Amino acid sequence: MKKVYINSIASISPQKTFENASFLDDIIEYNETVISAFDPNYKEHIPPAAARRMAKGIKMGVVASKLAMKEAGIGTVDAIITGTGMGCMIDSEKFVSAIIDNNEQYLTPTSFIQSTHNTVAGQIALGMECKAYNFTYVHAAISFESALLDAKMQLENDEANNILVGGVEELGAHTTDVHRVINHIKPEAVTISEVLNSNTEGAVFSEGANFFVVSNDRKESSYAELLAVETYNTLEKDKVSEAIKSVLKENNLKPEDLDVVVLGNNGDVEFDGYYNQLSKNIFKNTKQVYYKHLVGENNTVSAFGVWLASKIIKTQQIPAMVNLNDIEATEPNIILCYNQYRGENHSLVLLKKC
Amino acid sequence: MSKGVAITGMGIISAIGNNVAENFDALINQKKGITRVDNIKTIQREEIMVGEIKFTNDELIAQLGLPPENNYSRTAMLGVIAAKEAIAQAGISDIKKYKTGIVSGTSVGGMDMTEKYYYEYLTEKEPQKYIESHHAGDSTQKIAEQLGIEESFVTTISTACSSAANAIMLGARLIKSGKLDRVIVGGADCLSKFTINGFKTLMILSDTFNTPFDEDRKGLNLGEAAAYLVLESDKVVKAENKKILAYVKGYGNANDAFHQTASSDDGDGATLAMKKALKVANLNPSDIDYINAHGTATGNNDLSEGRAILRVFKDEMPEFSSTKAYTGHTLAAAGAIEAVYSVMALQENVIFPNLNFKTPMKEFNLIPQTILKKKDLNTVLSNSLGFGGNCSTVIYSKEA
């Protein structure tokens, strides 16, 4: 079985992350309940006529994938695999509301065509003229991890050498409104330093695209080795530690071998307990970092966690803004990411310096 | 040499039957399930025909014994019915005995409820329970819950009309790589105003019975359905002395990379998908005994797919047919519906007819099988092609 490496990373998020030369050193302060992506100049990457037709998620996905391909220094891949929990919300909302508002009359196909979940992966393939394997996973908070696992299996079995994997999520105005009424979104604006202590229900909703080239070909410039990807449709709170220990054991590791853990705390008083119990117990002596205060919550934001872990391993630096505790990690070489959303769809991603 | 992955159970609900036996009966007796739409109030009613499951949502809720406060979308309910039949047929009484996961395909997800309560969500308390069942993964989570699958790998694929074929492909890969011992794979999609109007704007809906591969085809009939297969590892098959229905022998996925919704003239993506599947199965085109084509009866699909089939099979064409004239095009579920039909074809050594065919297409000399035919079948190739250029092929076989 071949080893799998992360060879390039690209992130479009509510922070200035698309310029990969910097590393969260110029933080955008928010005081909101919903935060949008900090946009690159899309026109630099997509012809203006094409960009005009694309909803935000498509643009973010296409550009993040281009940045990842560029950094990996390759022109094509053996597979394109994306994850998106909510899919193309903007075009879906446009088409549904047009159906209702006009009683199924005067409809045009554009928004319907662009509403399907696989639009981003399809557009990336079109742009790259890539006829290879093309998949889109749409399973809530583990959409990205499903894509990553699929890629890992293909690379391990040598069915592919380079695979583009990414997660993308866009905000849709109506969807945001309806999630507000069921308290999935925080009742009042919070600053990034207050998110975890807000003591309220819900999260700060957001959008973004995080793409990676994963490969079974290790390069000097590789970020990390991908050791494990594990997902769970359900997991009782008191079983999370057990699941973590079991994944670590399969990789001949113990909790104390981890240099850093990347946790998915989003400040939702109902569900942060999943993370807090780990912080106080199996990871009490481990360096803990978090990121959703900076980039918000969405179904594929856990891909940002993998971006963060990759970047920490490669640069051997931990930006102060992500510290969840004061423990020093002088050589951050082995990192575990843990995420869940509203108590469901848990994921573990284990990375190691290569 | 690639060994196939064992299929040990299957379940289905479609416009032509509520279980495997009823679907088989309709297929061999040429009973179509295409009618006017009854369960959805749409102004398109008189202009389209659909493959509809006639149970209302209330009837499905009663059948499944769901509590009144449930928030199941129609997609989820159809999915649970088919998945439960598959588990029963596979003789699984203790789902936790082996590491079991689910991979399901859907494109509509909970859109049926979203379009019904879109604005009400903002003000009415009662329908708000459905907000969380909108996203595509929700139906799969609910199937997992109903089957008692916990703490496991449960995921959803949405690659338009190839979703379920891709779910089967991933399932086979999960078994081969040892990640799971058992996986329930397939797909579910219900009818919705969203898809009815979407396909209507693309002007590819027929106003009468769809006619795959016919020169005068007028477009597709949308359908709704769910179907699942149980795939099991050699370890489970041996330990439980399982009866094997057939094998997933090969699979291939490629992207046409031509247009967001239309297929390329020569079917590049479909050609690649079929070639890859043959390679994984280690078979030659001449080894395929029957092709269950995607054959949606749109002008574009049948031409593109037909050309692709000819590019792969050349002068070694086996019998082929599309079963869409029976069920309509069930979108994300289609690959699973046709997987069940392919396995039934292998089990019964029979080729299901391509109904409603009259006139050969002028572009090529391809005549589908139009009457029920008995033939010894060892391998069946099934195509699923979708929006976004997604092309998938799965090969089913009698022998591993």
Short mmCIF file of N, CA and C in Angstrom, two decimals, chain A residues 188-264:
data_model
loop_
_atom_site.label_atom_id
_atom_site.label_comp_id
_atom_site.label_asym_id
_atom_site.label_seq_id
_atom_site.Cartn_x
_atom_site.Cartn_y
_atom_site.Cartn_z
N GLU A 188 -27.01 36.78 18.47
CA GLU A 188 -26.45 38.13 18.33
C GLU A 188 -24.99 38.08 17.88
N ALA A 189 -24.56 39.20 17.33
CA ALA A 189 -23.20 39.27 16.79
C ALA A 189 -22.16 39.01 17.87
N VAL A 190 -21.10 38.31 17.48
CA VAL A 190 -19.99 38.08 18.40
C VAL A 190 -18.68 38.39 17.70
N THR A 191 -17.73 38.90 18.46
CA THR A 191 -16.40 39.13 17.90
C THR A 191 -15.64 37.81 17.91
N ILE A 192 -14.57 37.74 17.16
CA ILE A 192 -13.87 36.46 17.07
C ILE A 192 -13.28 36.03 18.40
N SER A 193 -12.92 36.98 19.24
CA SER A 193 -12.36 36.58 20.53
C SER A 193 -13.44 36.15 21.52
N GLU A 194 -14.70 36.49 21.20
CA GLU A 194 -15.80 36.15 22.13
C GLU A 194 -16.53 34.87 21.76
N VAL A 195 -16.30 34.37 20.56
CA VAL A 195 -17.14 33.27 20.05
C VAL A 195 -17.26 32.11 21.04
N LEU A 196 -16.12 31.66 21.53
CA LEU A 196 -16.16 30.47 22.39
C LEU A 196 -16.84 30.73 23.73
N ASN A 197 -16.83 31.97 24.17
CA ASN A 197 -17.44 32.27 25.47
C ASN A 197 -18.80 32.94 25.33
N SER A 198 -19.39 32.84 24.16
CA SER A 198 -20.65 33.54 23.92
C SER A 198 -21.78 32.97 24.76
N ASN A 199 -21.65 31.66 25.11
CA ASN A 199 -22.66 31.02 25.95
C ASN A 199 -24.07 31.05 25.34
N THR A 200 -24.13 31.04 24.02
CA THR A 200 -25.43 31.01 23.34
C THR A 200 -25.47 29.82 22.38
N GLU A 201 -26.69 29.52 21.94
CA GLU A 201 -26.86 28.45 20.96
C GLU A 201 -26.45 28.91 19.57
N GLY A 202 -26.14 27.96 18.70
CA GLY A 202 -25.88 28.25 17.30
C GLY A 202 -24.44 28.65 17.04
N ALA A 203 -24.14 28.83 15.76
CA ALA A 203 -22.78 29.15 15.33
C ALA A 203 -22.80 30.40 14.46
N VAL A 204 -21.61 30.91 14.16
CA VAL A 204 -21.48 31.97 13.17
C VAL A 204 -21.37 31.28 11.81
N PHE A 205 -22.35 31.45 10.96
CA PHE A 205 -22.35 30.77 9.65
C PHE A 205 -21.36 31.42 8.69
N SER A 206 -20.83 30.63 7.78
CA SER A 206 -19.83 31.17 6.85
C SER A 206 -19.79 30.39 5.56
N GLU A 207 -18.82 30.72 4.73
CA GLU A 207 -18.64 30.06 3.44
C GLU A 207 -17.14 29.99 3.14
N GLY A 208 -16.79 29.23 2.11
CA GLY A 208 -15.39 29.15 1.74
C GLY A 208 -15.11 27.94 0.86
N ALA A 209 -13.87 27.86 0.39
CA ALA A 209 -13.45 26.71 -0.42
C ALA A 209 -12.01 26.37 -0.04
N ASN A 210 -11.78 25.11 0.27
CA ASN A 210 -10.43 24.65 0.61
C ASN A 210 -10.09 23.47 -0.28
N PHE A 211 -9.04 23.61 -1.07
CA PHE A 211 -8.66 22.54 -2.00
C PHE A 211 -7.23 22.07 -1.76
N PHE A 212 -6.99 20.81 -2.11
CA PHE A 212 -5.70 20.18 -1.86
C PHE A 212 -5.36 19.28 -3.05
N VAL A 213 -4.08 19.19 -3.38
CA VAL A 213 -3.65 18.11 -4.26
C VAL A 213 -3.03 17.05 -3.36
N VAL A 214 -3.61 15.86 -3.37
CA VAL A 214 -3.05 14.75 -2.61
C VAL A 214 -2.44 13.76 -3.60
N SER A 215 -1.38 13.11 -3.17
CA SER A 215 -0.59 12.33 -4.12
C SER A 215 0.07 11.16 -3.41
N ASN A 216 0.44 10.13 -4.17
CA ASN A 216 1.27 9.07 -3.57
C ASN A 216 2.73 9.26 -3.94
N ASP A 217 3.02 10.46 -4.40
CA ASP A 217 4.37 10.83 -4.79
C ASP A 217 4.84 11.94 -3.85
N ARG A 218 5.75 11.61 -2.95
CA ARG A 218 6.23 12.60 -1.99
C ARG A 218 7.20 13.56 -2.68
N LYS A 219 7.02 14.85 -2.37
CA LYS A 219 7.93 15.86 -2.94
C LYS A 219 8.59 16.63 -1.81
N GLU A 220 9.67 17.33 -2.15
CA GLU A 220 10.33 18.20 -1.17
C GLU A 220 9.32 19.19 -0.58
N SER A 221 8.42 19.63 -1.46
CA SER A 221 7.46 20.66 -1.05
C SER A 221 6.20 20.11 -0.40
N SER A 222 6.12 18.80 -0.21
CA SER A 222 4.92 18.21 0.38
C SER A 222 4.67 18.78 1.78
N TYR A 223 3.41 18.90 2.13
CA TYR A 223 3.06 19.46 3.44
C TYR A 223 3.08 18.42 4.55
N ALA A 224 2.48 17.27 4.26
CA ALA A 224 2.34 16.26 5.31
C ALA A 224 1.96 14.93 4.70
N GLU A 225 2.12 13.89 5.50
CA GLU A 225 1.59 12.59 5.10
C GLU A 225 0.21 12.45 5.72
N LEU A 226 -0.73 11.93 4.93
CA LEU A 226 -2.09 11.72 5.42
C LEU A 226 -2.17 10.30 5.96
N LEU A 227 -2.22 10.18 7.29
CA LEU A 227 -2.19 8.84 7.89
C LEU A 227 -3.56 8.20 7.97
N ALA A 228 -4.57 8.98 8.34
CA ALA A 228 -5.89 8.37 8.54
C ALA A 228 -7.01 9.38 8.32
N VAL A 229 -8.13 8.85 7.81
CA VAL A 229 -9.37 9.62 7.71
C VAL A 229 -10.47 8.69 8.20
N GLU A 230 -11.18 9.11 9.21
CA GLU A 230 -12.24 8.25 9.75
C GLU A 230 -13.48 9.11 9.99
N THR A 231 -14.66 8.56 9.66
CA THR A 231 -15.90 9.32 9.91
C THR A 231 -16.91 8.43 10.63
N TYR A 232 -17.82 9.07 11.34
CA TYR A 232 -18.83 8.35 12.12
C TYR A 232 -20.16 9.08 11.96
N ASN A 233 -21.20 8.37 11.52
CA ASN A 233 -22.50 9.02 11.38
C ASN A 233 -23.04 9.45 12.74
N THR A 234 -22.80 8.61 13.75
CA THR A 234 -23.19 8.96 15.11
C THR A 234 -22.01 8.65 16.01
N LEU A 235 -21.95 9.33 17.14
CA LEU A 235 -20.94 9.02 18.14
C LEU A 235 -21.39 9.67 19.44
N GLU A 236 -21.65 8.85 20.44
CA GLU A 236 -22.04 9.41 21.73
C GLU A 236 -20.86 10.21 22.29
N LYS A 237 -21.19 11.22 23.07
CA LYS A 237 -20.15 12.10 23.60
C LYS A 237 -19.08 11.31 24.35
N ASP A 238 -19.53 10.35 25.15
CA ASP A 238 -18.54 9.63 25.96
C ASP A 238 -17.78 8.57 25.18
N LYS A 239 -18.04 8.49 23.88
CA LYS A 239 -17.29 7.51 23.09
C LYS A 239 -16.26 8.15 22.16
N VAL A 240 -16.19 9.48 22.16
CA VAL A 240 -15.28 10.16 21.25
C VAL A 240 -13.82 9.81 21.56
N SER A 241 -13.47 9.83 22.86
CA SER A 241 -12.09 9.52 23.25
C SER A 241 -11.69 8.12 22.80
N GLU A 242 -12.63 7.20 22.98
CA GLU A 242 -12.39 5.81 22.57
C GLU A 242 -12.11 5.73 21.06
N ALA A 243 -12.94 6.43 20.28
CA ALA A 243 -12.78 6.42 18.83
C ALA A 243 -11.41 7.00 18.45
N ILE A 244 -11.03 8.07 19.13
CA ILE A 244 -9.73 8.69 18.85
C ILE A 244 -8.59 7.72 19.16
N LYS A 245 -8.67 7.09 20.33
CA LYS A 245 -7.62 6.14 20.72
C LYS A 245 -7.52 4.99 19.73
N SER A 246 -8.67 4.55 19.24
CA SER A 246 -8.67 3.42 18.32
C SER A 246 -8.01 3.79 16.98
N VAL A 247 -8.31 5.00 16.48
CA VAL A 247 -7.66 5.43 15.22
C VAL A 247 -6.15 5.61 15.43
N LEU A 248 -5.79 6.18 16.57
CA LEU A 248 -4.36 6.37 16.85
C LEU A 248 -3.66 5.02 16.94
N LYS A 249 -4.33 4.07 17.60
CA LYS A 249 -3.73 2.75 17.79
C LYS A 249 -3.46 2.07 16.45
N GLU A 250 -4.42 2.21 15.53
CA GLU A 250 -4.23 1.62 14.20
C GLU A 250 -2.99 2.19 13.51
N ASN A 251 -2.56 3.37 13.95
CA ASN A 251 -1.37 3.99 13.39
C ASN A 251 -0.19 3.95 14.37
N ASN A 252 -0.30 3.01 15.31
CA ASN A 252 0.75 2.81 16.31
C ASN A 252 1.07 4.08 17.09
N LEU A 253 0.04 4.83 17.41
CA LEU A 253 0.23 6.06 18.17
C LEU A 253 -0.66 6.05 19.41
N LYS A 254 -0.25 6.88 20.38
CA LYS A 254 -1.05 7.08 21.58
C LYS A 254 -1.38 8.58 21.66
N PRO A 255 -2.40 8.94 22.45
CA PRO A 255 -2.76 10.37 22.52
C PRO A 255 -1.56 11.26 22.85
N GLU A 256 -0.66 10.78 23.72
CA GLU A 256 0.48 11.62 24.10
C GLU A 256 1.50 11.79 22.97
N ASP A 257 1.36 11.01 21.90
CA ASP A 257 2.27 11.19 20.76
C ASP A 257 1.86 12.37 19.89
N LEU A 258 0.64 12.84 20.07
CA LEU A 258 0.17 13.95 19.24
C LEU A 258 0.84 15.26 19.68
N ASP A 259 1.32 16.00 18.72
CA ASP A 259 1.92 17.29 19.05
C ASP A 259 0.87 18.39 19.14
N VAL A 260 -0.14 18.27 18.29
CA VAL A 260 -1.20 19.29 18.24
C VAL A 260 -2.53 18.60 17.94
N VAL A 261 -3.60 19.10 18.53
CA VAL A 261 -4.94 18.70 18.06
C VAL A 261 -5.66 19.94 17.56
N VAL A 262 -6.34 19.76 16.41
CA VAL A 262 -7.12 20.85 15.82
C VAL A 262 -8.59 20.55 16.11
N LEU A 263 -9.21 21.38 16.90
CA LEU A 263 -10.59 21.12 17.33
C LEU A 263 -11.59 22.04 16.65
N GLY A 264 -12.79 21.52 16.48
CA GLY A 264 -13.81 22.25 15.71
C GLY A 264 -14.77 23.09 16.54
#
